[in-house]
Tab-separated table of C-alpha atoms in Angstrom:
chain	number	residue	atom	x	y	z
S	38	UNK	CA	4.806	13.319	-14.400
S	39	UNK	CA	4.545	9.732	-14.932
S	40	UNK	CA	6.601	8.665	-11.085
S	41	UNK	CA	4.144	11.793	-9.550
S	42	UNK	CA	0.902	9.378	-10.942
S	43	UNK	CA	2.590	6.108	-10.061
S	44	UNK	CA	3.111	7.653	-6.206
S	45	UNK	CA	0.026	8.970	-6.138
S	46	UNK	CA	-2.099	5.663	-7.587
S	47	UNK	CA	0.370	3.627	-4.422
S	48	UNK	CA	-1.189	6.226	-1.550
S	49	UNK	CA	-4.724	6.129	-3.046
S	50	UNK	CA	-4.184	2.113	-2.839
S	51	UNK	CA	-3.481	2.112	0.814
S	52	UNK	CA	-5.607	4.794	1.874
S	53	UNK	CA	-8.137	2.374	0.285
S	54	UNK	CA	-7.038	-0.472	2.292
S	55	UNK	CA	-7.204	1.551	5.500
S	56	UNK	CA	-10.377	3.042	4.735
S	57	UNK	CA	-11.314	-0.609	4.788
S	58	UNK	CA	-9.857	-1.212	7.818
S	59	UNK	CA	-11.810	1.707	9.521
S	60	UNK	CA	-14.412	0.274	11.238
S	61	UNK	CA	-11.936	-2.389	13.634
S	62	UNK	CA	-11.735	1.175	15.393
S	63	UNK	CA	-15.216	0.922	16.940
S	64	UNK	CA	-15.124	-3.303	17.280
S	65	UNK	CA	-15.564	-2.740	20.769
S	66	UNK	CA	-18.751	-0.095	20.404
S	67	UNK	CA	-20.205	-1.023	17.694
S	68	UNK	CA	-20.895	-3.787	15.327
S	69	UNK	CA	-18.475	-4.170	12.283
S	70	UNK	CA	-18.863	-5.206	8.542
S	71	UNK	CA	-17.503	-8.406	8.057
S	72	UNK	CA	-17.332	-8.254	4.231
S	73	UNK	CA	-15.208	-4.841	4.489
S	74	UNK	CA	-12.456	-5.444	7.106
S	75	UNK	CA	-12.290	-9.021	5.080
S	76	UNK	CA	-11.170	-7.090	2.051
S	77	UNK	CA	-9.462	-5.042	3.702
S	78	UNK	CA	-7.290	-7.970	5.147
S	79	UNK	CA	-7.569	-9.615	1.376
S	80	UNK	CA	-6.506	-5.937	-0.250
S	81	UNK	CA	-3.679	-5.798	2.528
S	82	UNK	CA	-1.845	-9.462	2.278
S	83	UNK	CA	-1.861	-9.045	-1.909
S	84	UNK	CA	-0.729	-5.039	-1.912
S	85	UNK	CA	2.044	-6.073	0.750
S	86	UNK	CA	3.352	-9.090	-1.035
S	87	UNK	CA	3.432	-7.454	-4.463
S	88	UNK	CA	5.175	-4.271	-2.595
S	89	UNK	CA	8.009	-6.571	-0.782
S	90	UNK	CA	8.449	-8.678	-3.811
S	91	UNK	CA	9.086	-5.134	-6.180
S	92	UNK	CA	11.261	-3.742	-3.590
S	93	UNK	CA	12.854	-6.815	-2.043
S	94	UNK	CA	13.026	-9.796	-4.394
S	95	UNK	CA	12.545	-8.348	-8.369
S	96	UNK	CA	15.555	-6.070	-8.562
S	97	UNK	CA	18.034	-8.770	-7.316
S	98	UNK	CA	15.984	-11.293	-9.576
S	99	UNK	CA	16.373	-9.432	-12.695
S	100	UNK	CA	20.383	-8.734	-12.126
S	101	UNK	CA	20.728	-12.276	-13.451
S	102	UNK	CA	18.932	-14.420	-15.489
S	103	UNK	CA	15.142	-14.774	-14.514
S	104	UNK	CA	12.334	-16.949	-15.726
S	105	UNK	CA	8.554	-15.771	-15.647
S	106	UNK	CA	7.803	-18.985	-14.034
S	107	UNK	CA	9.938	-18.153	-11.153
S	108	UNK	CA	8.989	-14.615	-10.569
S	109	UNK	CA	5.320	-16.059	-10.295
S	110	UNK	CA	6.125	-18.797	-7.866
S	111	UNK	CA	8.088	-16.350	-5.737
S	112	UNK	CA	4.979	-13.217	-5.929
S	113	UNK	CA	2.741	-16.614	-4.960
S	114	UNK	CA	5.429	-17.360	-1.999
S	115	UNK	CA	5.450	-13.884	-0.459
S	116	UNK	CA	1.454	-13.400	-0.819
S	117	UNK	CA	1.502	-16.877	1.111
S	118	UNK	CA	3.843	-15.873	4.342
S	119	UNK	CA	2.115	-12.281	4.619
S	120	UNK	CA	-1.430	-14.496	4.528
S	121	UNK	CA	0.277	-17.094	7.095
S	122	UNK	CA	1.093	-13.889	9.030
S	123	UNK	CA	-2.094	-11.823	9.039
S	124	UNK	CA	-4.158	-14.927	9.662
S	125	UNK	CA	-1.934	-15.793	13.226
S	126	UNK	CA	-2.230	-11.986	13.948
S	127	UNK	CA	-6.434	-12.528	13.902
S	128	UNK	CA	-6.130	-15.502	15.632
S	129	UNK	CA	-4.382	-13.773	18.277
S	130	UNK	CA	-6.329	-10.882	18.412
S	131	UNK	CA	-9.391	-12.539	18.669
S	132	UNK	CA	-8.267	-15.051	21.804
S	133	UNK	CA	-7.542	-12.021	23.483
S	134	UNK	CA	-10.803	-10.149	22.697
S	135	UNK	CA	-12.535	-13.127	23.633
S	136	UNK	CA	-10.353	-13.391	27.026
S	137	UNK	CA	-11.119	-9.912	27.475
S	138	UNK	CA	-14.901	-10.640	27.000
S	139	UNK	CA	-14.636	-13.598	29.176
S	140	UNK	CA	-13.651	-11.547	31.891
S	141	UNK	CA	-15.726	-9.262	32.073
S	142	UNK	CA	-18.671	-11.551	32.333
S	143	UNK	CA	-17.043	-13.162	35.066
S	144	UNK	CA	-15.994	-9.423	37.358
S	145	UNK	CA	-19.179	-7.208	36.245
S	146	UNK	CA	-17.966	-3.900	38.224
């Protein structure tokens, strides 16, 4: 009973963090909420850091001999690279909405 709660708290998380997400489906028609799709990117980096440090890093951690200090430093490390990550994939995304933008001023059909 208890794994059957712990799966179902993990898909009400990210079904959260998509429902967040939601409204980068109608960016183009329709203006978005800033403060939402921000915690949805916020929601996102910290769920996915604390997700591949549990499956990736913790079991091999606590084989050996771990120190609280380290398993910190390493949850702070992940949460870091998936920021670094997300934060190029917006930058990227919105240099190519903008080019897209750009051009259609410029070729009005």
């Amino acid at each position: 009973m208890k794994i059957k709660l712990v799966y179902l708290i993990e898909i009400i998380k990210w079904g959260f963090v998509l429902w967040l997400f939601l409204p980068l489906t109608r960016a183009m028609e329709t203006p978005i909420e800033f403060a939402r799709v921000a915690l949805g990117c916020a929601l996102f980096v910290i769920f996915a850091g604390k997700l591949l440090y549990d499956v990736v890093f913790f079991p091999r951690q606590h084989a050996r001999e771990s120190s609280t200090t380290r398993d910190v430093l390493n949850m702070v490390g992940i949460v870091l690279a998936i920021t670094f990550i997300v934060v190029i994939m917006v930058i990227f995304i919105a240099l190519f909405v903008i080019n897209y933008i750009n051009t259609n001023l410029q070729n009005p059909n």
